[in-house]
C-alpha positions as CSV (number, residue, x, y, z in Angstrom):
1,X,-7.0,-37.1,-2.4
2,X,-10.4,-36.6,-0.8
3,X,-9.5,-35.6,2.7
4,X,-10.7,-32.4,4.1
5,X,-9.3,-30.5,7.1
6,X,-11.4,-27.8,8.9
7,X,-10.1,-25.4,11.5
8,X,-12.4,-22.9,13.1
9,X,-11.0,-20.3,15.6
10,X,-13.9,-19.1,17.7
11,X,-13.4,-15.6,19.1
12,X,-15.2,-12.6,20.6
13,X,-16.4,-10.2,17.9
14,X,-13.4,-9.2,15.9
15,X,-13.0,-5.7,14.4
16,X,-13.9,-5.8,10.7
17,X,-10.7,-4.0,9.7
18,X,-8.6,-6.9,11.0
19,X,-10.3,-9.6,9.0
20,X,-8.7,-9.3,5.5
21,X,-5.1,-9.3,6.8
22,X,-5.8,-12.1,9.3
23,X,-7.2,-14.4,6.6
24,X,-4.3,-13.6,4.3
25,X,-1.8,-14.6,7.0
26,X,-3.6,-17.8,7.7
27,X,-3.7,-18.8,4.1
28,X,0.0,-17.9,3.4
29,X,1.1,-19.8,6.5
30,X,-0.9,-22.9,5.6
31,X,0.2,-23.0,1.9
32,X,3.8,-22.6,2.9
33,X,3.5,-25.4,5.5
34,X,1.9,-27.8,3.1
35,X,4.5,-27.1,0.4
36,X,7.5,-27.3,2.7
37,X,6.2,-30.5,4.3
38,X,5.6,-32.1,0.9
39,X,1.9,-32.5,1.4
40,X,-0.3,-32.6,-1.7
41,X,-3.6,-30.6,-1.6
42,X,-6.1,-29.2,-4.0
43,X,-7.2,-25.9,-2.4
44,X,-7.0,-23.8,0.7
45,X,-10.1,-21.8,1.4
46,X,-10.6,-19.1,4.1
47,X,-13.7,-17.6,5.5
48,X,-14.9,-15.6,8.5
49,X,-17.8,-14.2,10.5
50,X,-17.4,-11.7,13.4
51,X,-17.0,-14.7,15.8
52,X,-15.0,-17.2,13.8
53,X,-12.0,-17.5,11.5
54,X,-12.4,-20.6,9.2
55,X,-9.7,-22.5,7.3
56,X,-10.6,-25.4,5.0
57,X,-8.0,-27.5,3.2
58,X,-9.6,-29.6,0.4
59,X,-8.2,-32.6,-1.4
60,X,-5.6,-33.2,1.3
61,X,-3.2,-36.2,1.1
62,X,-3.1,-38.8,3.8
63,X,0.6,-38.6,4.3
64,X,3.6,-36.6,3.3
65,X,5.4,-37.6,0.1
66,X,8.3,-40.0,0.9
67,X,11.6,-38.2,0.8
68,X,14.3,-39.8,-1.4
69,X,17.9,-38.8,-0.8
70,X,21.4,-39.9,-1.7
71,X,23.7,-39.9,1.3
72,X,27.4,-39.6,0.7
73,X,29.8,-41.7,2.9
74,X,33.6,-42.1,3.2
75,X,35.8,-42.5,0.2
76,X,36.5,-46.0,-1.1
77,X,40.1,-46.0,0.1
78,X,39.0,-45.2,3.6
79,X,35.9,-47.4,3.6
80,X,37.7,-50.7,2.7
81,X,41.0,-52.2,3.7
82,X,43.5,-53.8,1.4
83,X,41.6,-57.0,1.4
84,X,38.3,-55.3,0.5
85,X,36.8,-55.7,3.9
86,X,34.7,-52.8,5.5
87,X,36.8,-50.6,7.8
88,X,35.5,-49.2,11.1
89,X,34.8,-45.9,9.2
90,X,32.4,-47.7,6.8
91,X,30.9,-49.7,9.6
92,X,30.2,-46.5,11.6
93,X,28.6,-44.9,8.5
94,X,26.3,-47.9,7.9
95,X,25.4,-48.0,11.6
96,X,24.5,-44.4,11.6
97,X,22.4,-44.7,8.5
98,X,20.7,-48.0,9.6
99,X,21.8,-49.9,6.5
100,X,23.8,-53.0,5.6
101,X,26.6,-53.6,3.2
102,X,24.1,-54.6,0.5
103,X,22.6,-51.1,0.5
104,X,25.7,-49.2,-0.5
105,X,27.2,-48.4,-3.9
106,X,30.3,-46.6,-5.2
107,X,30.3,-43.5,-7.3
108,X,33.0,-41.1,-8.5
109,X,33.2,-37.6,-7.2
110,X,35.9,-35.2,-8.1
111,X,38.1,-38.0,-9.5
112,X,37.7,-40.2,-6.5
113,X,35.3,-43.0,-5.6
114,X,33.0,-42.6,-2.6
115,X,30.5,-44.8,-0.8
116,X,26.8,-43.7,-1.3
117,X,23.5,-45.0,-0.1
118,X,19.9,-44.3,-1.4
119,X,17.6,-43.6,1.5
120,X,13.9,-43.2,1.6
121,X,12.4,-41.3,4.4
122,X,8.8,-42.4,4.8
123,X,6.3,-39.5,4.9
124,X,4.6,-38.7,8.2
125,X,0.8,-38.8,8.5
126,X,-0.7,-35.4,7.7
127,X,-2.9,-35.5,10.8
128,X,0.3,-35.5,13.0
129,X,1.8,-32.6,11.0
130,X,-1.4,-30.6,11.4
131,X,-1.6,-31.4,15.1
132,X,2.0,-30.0,15.5
133,X,1.7,-26.9,13.4
134,X,-1.9,-25.5,13.7
135,X,-1.1,-24.0,17.2
136,X,2.0,-22.3,15.7
137,X,-0.1,-20.9,12.9
138,X,-2.6,-19.4,15.3
139,X,0.2,-17.9,17.4
140,X,1.9,-16.5,14.3
141,X,-1.0,-14.2,13.3
142,X,-0.2,-10.5,14.0
143,X,-2.7,-7.7,14.4
144,X,-2.5,-3.9,14.6
145,X,-3.7,-4.3,18.2
146,X,-3.7,-7.5,20.2
147,X,-4.6,-8.5,23.7
148,X,-4.0,-11.1,26.4
149,X,-6.7,-12.7,28.5
150,X,-7.3,-15.2,31.3
151,X,-3.7,-15.3,32.4
152,X,-2.5,-16.7,29.1
153,X,0.7,-15.7,27.3
154,X,-1.0,-16.0,24.0
155,X,-1.9,-12.7,22.3
156,X,-4.8,-12.3,19.8
157,X,-7.1,-9.6,18.4
158,X,-9.8,-10.8,20.7
159,X,-10.1,-13.7,23.2
160,X,-10.3,-17.2,21.7
161,X,-13.2,-19.0,23.2
162,X,-13.2,-22.3,21.2
163,X,-11.3,-24.2,18.5
164,X,-12.8,-26.7,16.1
165,X,-10.2,-28.9,14.4
166,X,-11.3,-31.9,12.2
167,X,-9.9,-34.1,9.5
168,X,-12.9,-35.6,7.8
169,X,-14.9,-37.2,10.7
170,X,-12.2,-37.2,13.4
171,X,-10.9,-34.5,15.7
172,X,-7.3,-33.3,15.2
173,X,-6.8,-32.5,18.8
174,X,-4.2,-30.0,20.2
175,X,-4.0,-27.8,23.2
176,X,-3.5,-24.1,22.8
177,X,-2.6,-22.8,26.3
178,X,-5.6,-24.6,27.8
179,X,-7.9,-24.2,24.8
180,X,-8.4,-27.7,23.6
181,X,-9.4,-28.3,20.0
182,X,-12.6,-30.4,19.5
183,X,-15.5,-30.9,17.2
184,X,-17.7,-28.5,19.1
185,X,-18.7,-25.1,17.6
186,X,-21.2,-22.4,18.5
187,X,-24.0,-20.8,16.5
188,X,-25.3,-17.3,16.5
189,X,-24.8,-15.6,19.8
190,X,-28.5,-15.1,20.5
191,X,-30.4,-17.3,18.0
192,X,-28.2,-20.4,17.8
193,X,-27.0,-23.2,20.0
194,X,-23.9,-22.7,22.1
195,X,-23.0,-26.4,21.7
196,X,-23.1,-27.8,18.2
197,X,-21.4,-31.1,17.6
198,X,-19.9,-31.6,14.1
199,X,-19.6,-35.2,13.1
200,X,-17.8,-34.6,9.8
201,X,-16.4,-31.6,7.9
202,X,-19.2,-31.6,5.3
203,X,-21.9,-30.9,7.7
204,X,-20.2,-27.9,9.3
205,X,-21.7,-25.2,7.0
206,X,-25.3,-26.5,6.9
207,X,-25.4,-27.1,10.7
208,X,-24.2,-23.5,11.3
209,X,-26.8,-22.2,8.9
210,X,-29.4,-24.0,10.9
211,X,-28.1,-22.1,13.9
212,X,-28.3,-18.7,12.1
213,X,-24.7,-18.4,10.9
214,X,-23.8,-17.9,7.3
215,X,-20.2,-18.9,7.2
216,X,-19.4,-17.7,3.6
217,X,-18.7,-14.0,3.6
218,X,-19.5,-13.7,-0.1
219,X,-23.0,-15.2,0.4
220,X,-23.6,-12.7,3.3
221,X,-22.4,-9.9,1.1
222,X,-24.8,-10.7,-1.7
223,X,-27.7,-11.2,0.7
224,X,-27.0,-7.8,2.2
225,X,-26.6,-6.1,-1.2
226,X,-29.7,-7.7,-2.7
227,X,-31.9,-7.1,0.4
228,X,-30.8,-3.4,0.7
229,X,-31.4,-2.7,-3.0
230,X,-34.8,-4.4,-2.9
231,X,-35.9,-2.2,0.1
232,X,-34.6,1.0,-1.5
233,X,-36.5,0.2,-4.8
234,X,-39.7,-0.3,-2.9
235,X,-39.4,3.4,-1.8
236,X,-38.5,4.6,-5.3
237,X,-34.8,5.0,-4.6
238,X,-31.5,3.4,-4.6
239,X,-28.9,2.8,-1.9
240,X,-26.0,5.2,-1.9
241,X,-23.3,2.7,-3.1
242,X,-20.3,2.4,-0.7
243,X,-18.2,-0.8,-1.2
244,X,-16.1,-0.2,2.0
245,X,-19.3,0.1,4.1
246,X,-20.7,-3.0,2.5
247,X,-17.6,-5.0,3.3
248,X,-17.6,-3.7,6.9
249,X,-21.2,-4.7,7.5
250,X,-20.5,-8.1,5.9
251,X,-17.8,-8.6,8.5
252,X,-19.9,-7.5,11.5
253,X,-23.0,-9.8,11.0
254,X,-23.4,-13.5,11.0
255,X,-27.0,-13.7,9.8
256,X,-27.9,-10.5,7.9
257,X,-31.4,-9.2,7.6
258,X,-31.7,-5.7,5.9
259,X,-34.3,-3.4,7.3
260,X,-35.5,0.1,6.3
261,X,-36.3,3.1,8.5
262,X,-37.4,6.7,8.0
263,X,-36.1,10.1,9.1
264,X,-37.9,13.4,9.3
265,X,-38.2,15.4,6.1
266,X,-36.8,18.5,7.8
267,X,-33.3,16.9,8.1
268,X,-33.0,16.8,4.3
269,X,-32.7,20.6,4.5
270,X,-29.3,20.1,6.0
271,X,-26.2,19.8,3.7
272,X,-26.4,16.2,2.5
273,X,-23.0,15.3,4.1
274,X,-24.4,16.3,7.5
275,X,-27.0,13.6,7.1
276,X,-24.9,11.0,5.4
277,X,-22.0,11.1,7.8
278,X,-23.9,10.1,11.0
279,X,-25.7,7.4,8.9
280,X,-22.6,5.8,7.4
281,X,-19.7,6.6,9.9
282,X,-21.6,6.3,13.2
283,X,-24.5,4.0,12.6
284,X,-23.3,2.0,9.5
285,X,-26.5,2.8,7.6
286,X,-27.0,3.0,3.9
287,X,-28.6,6.3,2.8
288,X,-31.3,6.1,0.2
289,X,-31.1,8.5,-2.8
290,X,-33.2,9.1,-5.9
291,X,-32.0,8.8,-9.5
292,X,-30.3,12.3,-9.2
293,X,-28.4,11.3,-6.1
294,X,-30.7,13.5,-3.9
295,X,-31.3,12.2,-0.4
296,X,-34.7,10.5,0.4
297,X,-36.0,10.4,3.9
298,X,-35.0,6.8,4.4
299,X,-32.1,4.7,5.6
300,X,-31.3,1.0,5.4
301,X,-29.4,-0.9,8.0
302,X,-28.6,-4.6,8.5
303,X,-29.7,-6.5,11.5
304,X,-27.5,-9.4,12.8
305,X,-30.4,-11.8,13.2
306,X,-33.8,-12.8,11.8
307,X,-37.0,-10.9,11.2
308,X,-38.4,-11.5,14.7
309,X,-39.7,-8.2,16.4
310,X,-38.5,-6.3,13.3
311,X,-40.8,-3.4,13.9
312,X,-39.2,-2.8,17.3
313,X,-35.8,-2.9,15.8
314,X,-36.7,-0.4,13.1
315,X,-38.2,2.0,15.7
316,X,-35.0,1.7,17.8
317,X,-32.8,2.6,14.9
318,X,-35.0,5.5,13.9
319,X,-34.8,6.8,17.4
320,X,-31.0,6.6,17.4
321,X,-30.4,8.3,14.1
322,X,-33.1,10.9,14.8
323,X,-31.2,12.0,18.0
324,X,-28.0,12.2,15.9
325,X,-29.6,14.3,13.2
326,X,-31.3,16.5,15.8
327,X,-27.9,17.2,17.3
328,X,-26.5,17.9,13.8
329,X,-29.3,20.3,13.1
330,X,-28.7,22.2,16.3
331,X,-24.9,22.4,15.7
332,X,-25.5,23.6,12.1
333,X,-27.8,26.4,13.1
334,X,-25.5,27.5,15.9
335,X,-22.4,27.6,13.7
336,X,-24.3,29.7,11.1
337,X,-24.7,32.5,13.5
338,X,-21.2,33.8,12.9
339,X,-19.1,34.1,9.7
340,X,-16.5,31.5,9.2
341,X,-13.8,34.1,9.3
342,X,-14.5,34.8,13.0
343,X,-13.4,31.2,13.8
344,X,-9.8,31.7,12.6
345,X,-8.6,33.5,15.8
346,X,-9.9,30.6,17.9
347,X,-7.4,28.3,16.2
348,X,-4.7,30.0,18.4
349,X,-6.0,27.9,21.3
350,X,-5.5,24.5,19.6
351,X,-2.1,22.9,19.3
352,X,-1.2,21.3,16.0
353,X,2.0,19.8,17.2
354,X,4.0,20.8,20.3
355,X,7.1,21.9,18.3
356,X,5.2,23.2,15.3
357,X,2.8,25.5,17.0
358,X,-0.9,25.9,16.9
359,X,-3.5,25.4,14.2
360,X,-3.4,29.1,13.7
361,X,0.4,28.9,13.0
362,X,-0.3,26.1,10.5
363,X,-3.0,28.2,8.9
364,X,-0.6,31.1,8.3
365,X,2.1,28.8,7.0
366,X,-0.4,27.1,4.6
367,X,-1.6,30.4,3.3
368,X,2.0,31.7,2.6
369,X,3.1,28.4,1.1
370,X,0.0,28.2,-1.1
371,X,0.6,31.8,-2.3
372,X,4.2,30.9,-3.2
373,X,3.2,27.8,-5.1
374,X,0.5,29.8,-6.9
375,X,3.1,32.4,-7.9
376,X,5.5,29.6,-9.0
377,X,2.8,28.2,-11.3
378,X,2.0,31.8,-12.5
379,X,-1.8,31.4,-11.9
380,X,-4.2,34.2,-12.8
381,X,-5.0,37.1,-10.6
382,X,-8.4,35.8,-9.6
383,X,-7.1,32.3,-8.8
384,X,-4.3,33.8,-6.7
385,X,-6.8,35.7,-4.6
386,X,-8.9,32.6,-4.1
387,X,-5.8,30.7,-3.1
388,X,-4.8,33.3,-0.5
389,X,-8.4,33.6,0.9
390,X,-8.9,29.8,1.0
391,X,-5.6,29.4,2.8
392,X,-6.6,31.8,5.5
393,X,-10.0,30.0,6.0
394,X,-8.6,26.5,5.5
395,X,-8.7,25.3,9.1
396,X,-11.5,27.6,10.5
397,X,-14.2,24.9,10.5
398,X,-12.1,22.8,13.0
399,X,-13.4,24.9,15.8
400,X,-17.0,24.7,14.8
401,X,-19.5,22.7,16.9
402,X,-20.4,20.5,13.9
403,X,-16.8,19.4,13.2
404,X,-16.1,19.0,16.9
405,X,-18.9,16.5,17.1
406,X,-18.5,14.9,13.6
407,X,-14.7,15.2,12.8
408,X,-15.2,13.4,9.5
409,X,-16.9,16.6,8.3
410,X,-13.7,18.7,8.4
411,X,-13.4,20.5,5.1
412,X,-17.0,19.7,4.2
413,X,-18.3,22.1,6.8
414,X,-15.6,24.6,5.8
415,X,-17.0,24.6,2.3
416,X,-20.6,24.9,3.5
417,X,-20.0,27.7,6.1
418,X,-17.8,29.6,3.6
419,X,-20.7,29.7,1.1
420,X,-23.1,30.8,3.9
421,X,-20.6,33.5,4.9
422,X,-20.6,34.9,1.3
423,X,-17.3,33.5,0.1
424,X,-17.2,32.7,-3.7
425,X,-17.6,29.2,-5.0
426,X,-14.0,28.5,-5.8
427,X,-12.7,29.6,-2.4
428,X,-15.3,27.5,-0.7
429,X,-14.6,24.4,-2.8
430,X,-10.8,24.8,-2.2
431,X,-11.4,24.6,1.6
432,X,-12.9,21.2,1.1
433,X,-10.4,20.1,-1.6
434,X,-7.4,20.8,0.7
435,X,-8.0,17.3,2.3
436,X,-8.1,15.4,-1.0
437,X,-7.2,12.7,-1.6
438,X,-7.9,11.3,1.8
439,X,-7.1,7.7,0.9
440,X,-6.0,5.5,-2.0
441,X,-8.4,5.9,-4.9
442,X,-10.1,8.9,-3.4
443,X,-11.2,11.9,-5.6
444,X,-8.7,14.6,-6.4
445,X,-9.1,18.4,-6.3
446,X,-11.0,19.7,-9.3
447,X,-9.9,23.3,-9.0
448,X,-6.4,24.8,-9.3
449,X,-7.0,26.6,-6.0
450,X,-7.9,23.4,-4.3
451,X,-5.0,21.5,-5.8
452,X,-2.5,24.2,-4.7
453,X,-4.0,24.4,-1.2
454,X,-3.9,20.6,-0.8
455,X,-0.3,20.5,-1.8
456,X,0.5,23.3,0.6
457,X,-1.3,21.6,3.5
458,X,0.3,18.3,3.0
459,X,3.8,19.6,2.3
460,X,3.7,21.8,5.4
461,X,3.0,18.7,7.6
462,X,5.8,16.7,5.9
463,X,8.4,19.5,6.1
464,X,7.6,20.2,9.7
465,X,7.7,16.6,10.8
466,X,11.0,16.0,9.1
467,X,12.5,19.2,10.6
468,X,11.7,18.0,14.1
469,X,12.8,14.4,13.5
470,X,9.5,12.7,13.0
471,X,9.8,10.4,10.0
472,X,8.0,7.2,9.0
473,X,9.8,4.1,10.2
474,X,8.7,0.6,9.2
475,X,5.0,0.3,9.8
476,X,5.0,3.5,12.0
477,X,3.7,6.6,10.4
478,X,1.6,8.5,13.0
479,X,1.1,11.6,10.9
480,X,0.3,9.8,7.7
481,X,3.2,11.3,5.9
482,X,3.4,8.5,3.3
483,X,-0.2,9.0,2.4
484,X,0.2,12.8,2.2
485,X,3.3,12.5,-0.1
486,X,1.3,10.1,-2.4
487,X,-1.5,12.7,-2.4
488,X,0.9,15.4,-3.5
489,X,2.3,13.2,-6.3
490,X,-1.2,12.2,-7.5
491,X,-2.3,15.8,-7.6
492,X,0.8,16.9,-9.6
493,X,0.2,14.1,-12.1
494,X,-3.5,14.6,-12.4
495,X,-3.1,18.4,-12.9
496,X,0.0,18.0,-15.1
497,X,1.8,20.5,-12.9
498,X,5.5,21.3,-13.7
499,X,6.7,21.8,-10.1
500,X,10.2,21.3,-8.7
501,X,10.0,19.3,-5.5
502,X,13.3,20.8,-4.3
503,X,11.9,24.3,-4.7
504,X,8.6,23.4,-3.0
505,X,10.5,21.9,0.0
506,X,12.6,25.1,0.1
507,X,9.5,27.2,0.3
508,X,8.0,25.1,3.1
509,X,11.2,25.0,5.2
510,X,11.9,28.7,4.7
511,X,8.4,29.5,6.0
512,X,9.0,27.4,9.1
513,X,12.2,29.4,9.8
514,X,10.5,32.7,9.2
515,X,7.2,32.0,11.1
516,X,8.2,29.6,13.8
517,X,12.0,30.3,14.2
518,X,12.5,26.5,13.8
519,X,16.2,25.4,13.9
520,X,17.4,22.3,12.1
521,X,20.1,21.0,9.7
522,X,18.6,22.5,6.6
523,X,20.5,20.5,4.0
524,X,20.1,17.2,5.8
525,X,16.3,17.7,6.2
526,X,15.8,18.8,2.6
527,X,17.8,15.8,1.4
528,X,15.8,13.4,3.6
529,X,12.5,14.8,2.3
530,X,13.6,14.5,-1.3
531,X,14.7,10.9,-0.7
532,X,11.4,10.2,1.0
533,X,9.5,11.5,-2.0
534,X,11.7,9.6,-4.4
535,X,10.8,6.4,-2.6
536,X,7.1,7.1,-3.0
537,X,7.5,8.1,-6.6
538,X,9.4,4.9,-7.4
539,X,6.8,2.7,-5.8
540,X,3.9,4.5,-7.5
541,X,5.6,4.3,-11.0
542,X,6.3,0.6,-10.5
543,X,2.6,0.1,-9.6
544,X,1.7,1.9,-12.8
545,X,3.6,-0.8,-14.7
546,X,6.8,1.1,-15.3
547,X,10.0,-1.1,-15.0
548,X,12.0,-0.5,-11.9
549,X,15.2,0.1,-13.9
550,X,13.5,2.8,-15.9
551,X,12.5,4.5,-12.7
552,X,16.0,4.2,-11.4
553,X,17.4,5.7,-14.7
554,X,15.1,8.7,-14.4
555,X,15.7,9.3,-10.6
556,X,19.5,9.1,-11.2
557,X,19.3,12.3,-13.3
558,X,18.4,14.3,-10.2
559,X,15.2,15.7,-11.8
560,X,12.6,16.6,-9.2
561,X,9.7,17.5,-11.5
562,X,7.3,14.6,-10.9
563,X,5.2,15.2,-14.0
564,X,8.3,15.5,-16.2
565,X,9.6,12.3,-14.6
566,X,6.5,10.5,-15.7
567,X,6.7,11.8,-19.2
568,X,10.3,10.6,-19.5
569,X,9.5,7.2,-18.0
570,X,6.7,6.7,-20.5
571,X,8.9,7.7,-23.4
572,X,11.8,5.5,-22.2
573,X,9.5,2.6,-21.7
574,X,8.6,2.6,-25.4
575,X,12.0,3.5,-26.7
576,X,13.7,0.5,-25.0
577,X,12.0,-1.9,-27.4
578,X,14.8,-1.3,-29.9
579,X,16.4,-4.5,-31.2
580,X,19.9,-3.1,-30.9
581,X,19.3,-2.1,-27.3
582,X,22.0,-4.2,-25.7
583,X,24.7,-2.8,-28.0
584,X,23.5,0.7,-27.2
585,X,23.6,0.1,-23.5
586,X,27.1,-1.4,-23.7
587,X,28.4,1.7,-25.4
588,X,27.0,4.1,-22.9
589,X,27.9,2.0,-19.9
590,X,31.6,2.4,-21.1
591,X,31.0,6.1,-21.3
592,X,29.5,6.3,-17.8
593,X,32.2,4.2,-16.2
594,X,35.0,6.4,-17.5
595,X,33.0,9.7,-17.0
596,X,33.0,9.0,-13.3
597,X,36.8,9.3,-13.3
598,X,36.7,13.0,-14.4
599,X,35.6,15.9,-12.3
600,X,35.1,18.3,-15.2
601,X,33.6,18.1,-18.7
602,X,35.9,20.8,-20.1
603,X,37.4,19.9,-23.5
604,X,40.2,21.7,-25.3
605,X,40.1,21.3,-29.1
606,X,43.8,21.7,-29.6
607,X,44.5,18.7,-27.3
608,X,42.5,16.3,-29.5
609,X,45.1,14.5,-31.6
610,X,43.6,11.2,-32.8
611,X,41.2,11.3,-35.7
612,X,38.7,9.1,-33.8
613,X,38.5,11.5,-30.9
614,X,38.3,14.5,-33.2
615,X,35.4,12.9,-35.0
616,X,33.6,12.0,-31.8
617,X,34.0,15.6,-30.5
618,X,32.7,17.2,-33.7
619,X,29.8,14.7,-34.0
620,X,28.9,15.3,-30.4
621,X,28.8,19.1,-30.8
622,X,26.1,18.7,-33.5
623,X,24.2,16.1,-31.6
624,X,24.2,18.2,-28.4
625,X,22.4,21.0,-30.0
626,X,19.7,18.7,-31.3
627,X,19.4,17.0,-27.9
628,X,18.9,20.3,-26.1
629,X,16.3,21.4,-28.6
630,X,14.4,18.1,-28.2
631,X,14.6,18.4,-24.4
632,X,13.1,21.9,-24.5
633,X,10.1,20.4,-26.4
634,X,10.0,17.4,-24.0
635,X,10.6,15.1,-26.9
636,X,12.6,12.7,-24.8
637,X,12.5,9.8,-27.3
638,X,13.9,12.0,-30.0
639,X,16.6,13.2,-27.7
640,X,17.5,9.5,-27.1
641,X,17.6,8.8,-30.8
642,X,20.0,11.7,-31.3
643,X,22.3,10.4,-28.5
644,X,22.4,6.8,-29.9
645,X,23.6,8.2,-33.2
646,X,26.9,8.6,-31.2
647,X,27.2,4.9,-30.7
648,X,29.4,4.2,-33.8
649,X,31.9,7.1,-33.1
650,X,31.9,6.1,-29.4
651,X,32.8,2.5,-30.3
652,X,35.4,3.7,-32.7
653,X,36.9,6.0,-30.1
654,X,37.2,3.2,-27.5
655,X,38.6,0.7,-30.1
656,X,41.3,3.0,-31.3
657,X,42.1,5.6,-28.7
658,X,43.9,5.0,-25.4
659,X,42.3,7.2,-22.8
660,X,44.5,6.7,-19.8
661,X,47.8,7.8,-21.4
662,X,50.8,9.1,-19.5
663,X,50.3,12.7,-20.8
664,X,48.1,14.1,-18.1
665,X,46.7,17.0,-20.3
666,X,45.6,14.6,-23.1
667,X,44.3,12.0,-20.6
668,X,42.1,14.5,-18.7
669,X,41.0,16.2,-22.0
670,X,39.8,12.8,-23.2
671,X,38.1,12.1,-19.9
672,X,36.5,15.5,-20.2
673,X,35.0,14.6,-23.6
674,X,33.6,11.4,-22.2
675,X,32.2,13.3,-19.2
676,X,30.6,15.8,-21.5
677,X,28.8,13.1,-23.4
678,X,27.7,11.4,-20.1
679,X,26.4,14.7,-18.7
680,X,24.3,15.3,-21.8
681,X,22.9,11.8,-21.5
682,X,22.1,12.4,-17.9
683,X,19.9,15.4,-19.0
684,X,17.6,12.7,-20.4
685,X,18.2,9.6,-18.2
686,X,21.0,7.4,-16.9
687,X,21.1,4.5,-19.4
688,X,23.7,2.7,-17.2
689,X,20.8,1.8,-14.8
690,X,18.9,-0.1,-17.6
691,X,19.1,-3.8,-17.3
692,X,19.9,-5.6,-20.6
693,X,17.4,-8.0,-22.1
């Protein structure tokens, strides 16, 4: 199997953020196609540049594997007459299968003999299968945003300008709405040829390199990384590492050449984020820092081309970043002319959400909610003051000139302007930390005030959106509610906060009623928010390696303290390694099944008549005290050990005592005892959710 198939989809420059998902879709579609079509292959490789998506199938078979199947025909008594001659039914079957009498055989099925035939369906040529399916693969790719062009029905991220499709040295031709696949590709937009003929798959990569296109993204990435680091070291510094920026640059250049430029020393007097943000977010430059992470007056960028006229390119980039930083310097100096507190009133002129009021309304809600959370956590007096003050100033920087121009600096400038205005360090830092974490893997708040303010900000948005009927659906989440819920959960776990989600939601919803007069179905909204959080908790715990049934067992208790849930899950995860687990689960599943038939856990001692139920009752009373004591110490594994000591008396009870007797008082008393045991177990977890080994 030495065949190679190459598909190149040539496009206008594709957004870097689309690349990863697109390549994954192409790979999954191709592998599924090959496996479903019984085509042997060794490897499917994907690559890309801004102007091309590249699929290579290596070690491809020439044909499909032949398909062998046994086809069942009519029964023997229908297939042959009394003299053993074929009937019309058999003749019709043979005609339909294209076989003769010599090809059939008889085999028993359900006590009766039937006619069968072994058939071999010869495999199709792989080239024909590719020709049929590659257009469908291209059409199947979905993007966050797509477009039509040139009167075509086809939708794609950017217009498709050419398609190269080759099996070894021959074209696998197909027509995609007028775009005909060929063996012609294009080089670098400015440095390469616009008509490159590929005679065989093996010469594709070297020919493109001759035309200033490095097809392999990993090679481009290493070239960028090495070149940038070399230039930075020559100036006595290092690049400020940013893997996301490196990946983005890799996906926007075809022939990378790192270059270094300089900025004025005076810009280093600005807060470092004010310099870094225009460099990274607006210009895609790497800042240069010394060994102590202090900014140096240099930047490194990557040119999509060779070193021709490199001095002119550097000067052009210096001019662009210089203008950006000059604007930033002006905005910073203008904003400093008034204290941050003066900006709060101007928030009344900016709408947060039509039904949820202005940013000023949100500020007051955040402040009140943060204070309530602080009181709930019984924070110290100084921390409480910092929380209240930070809450009031939390959104003030949104009306500053700097944040208006560089929105990525929200929170950062709040922190800086708060310090300049004389606010203390913790209050200033909390203003910044309210936005953390901003994305998966981002830093978390380091201060208690910052953690409380972040929870308040995020919970206010979630509660408000749910109250007015804005909830995430499928892939739609315009207010980032999933991300904000995950942020709250991460903060709680990181800070080991014992917080009731139910009470937090109550706080947030009450404030909406008090401050905004918002009307909604309170119980329904609260229930929806709790369910929403539980969904995020379940996914997060599973990602942490906790079994799904353990998560279900914890959630079934109705506990809404996230940190406590994690403790229980970890303890249960270890505890479930017991050899006798299946017997334990069987016993408590019987308890849970019957417990659901009782509405009360009330037990009257004088109605217990059988020795087994009396023994279970008395043993349980002792165990219950131990369980509650263990729960108070959060020793959940010990609590479980105490509960499983009931296994033997439970088994004895079920083996010797009839629960559903005619005497209603005795029946419900026994059900009450079972319910009492079940309720105590549910104080730890619901073992009925655990899947047996």
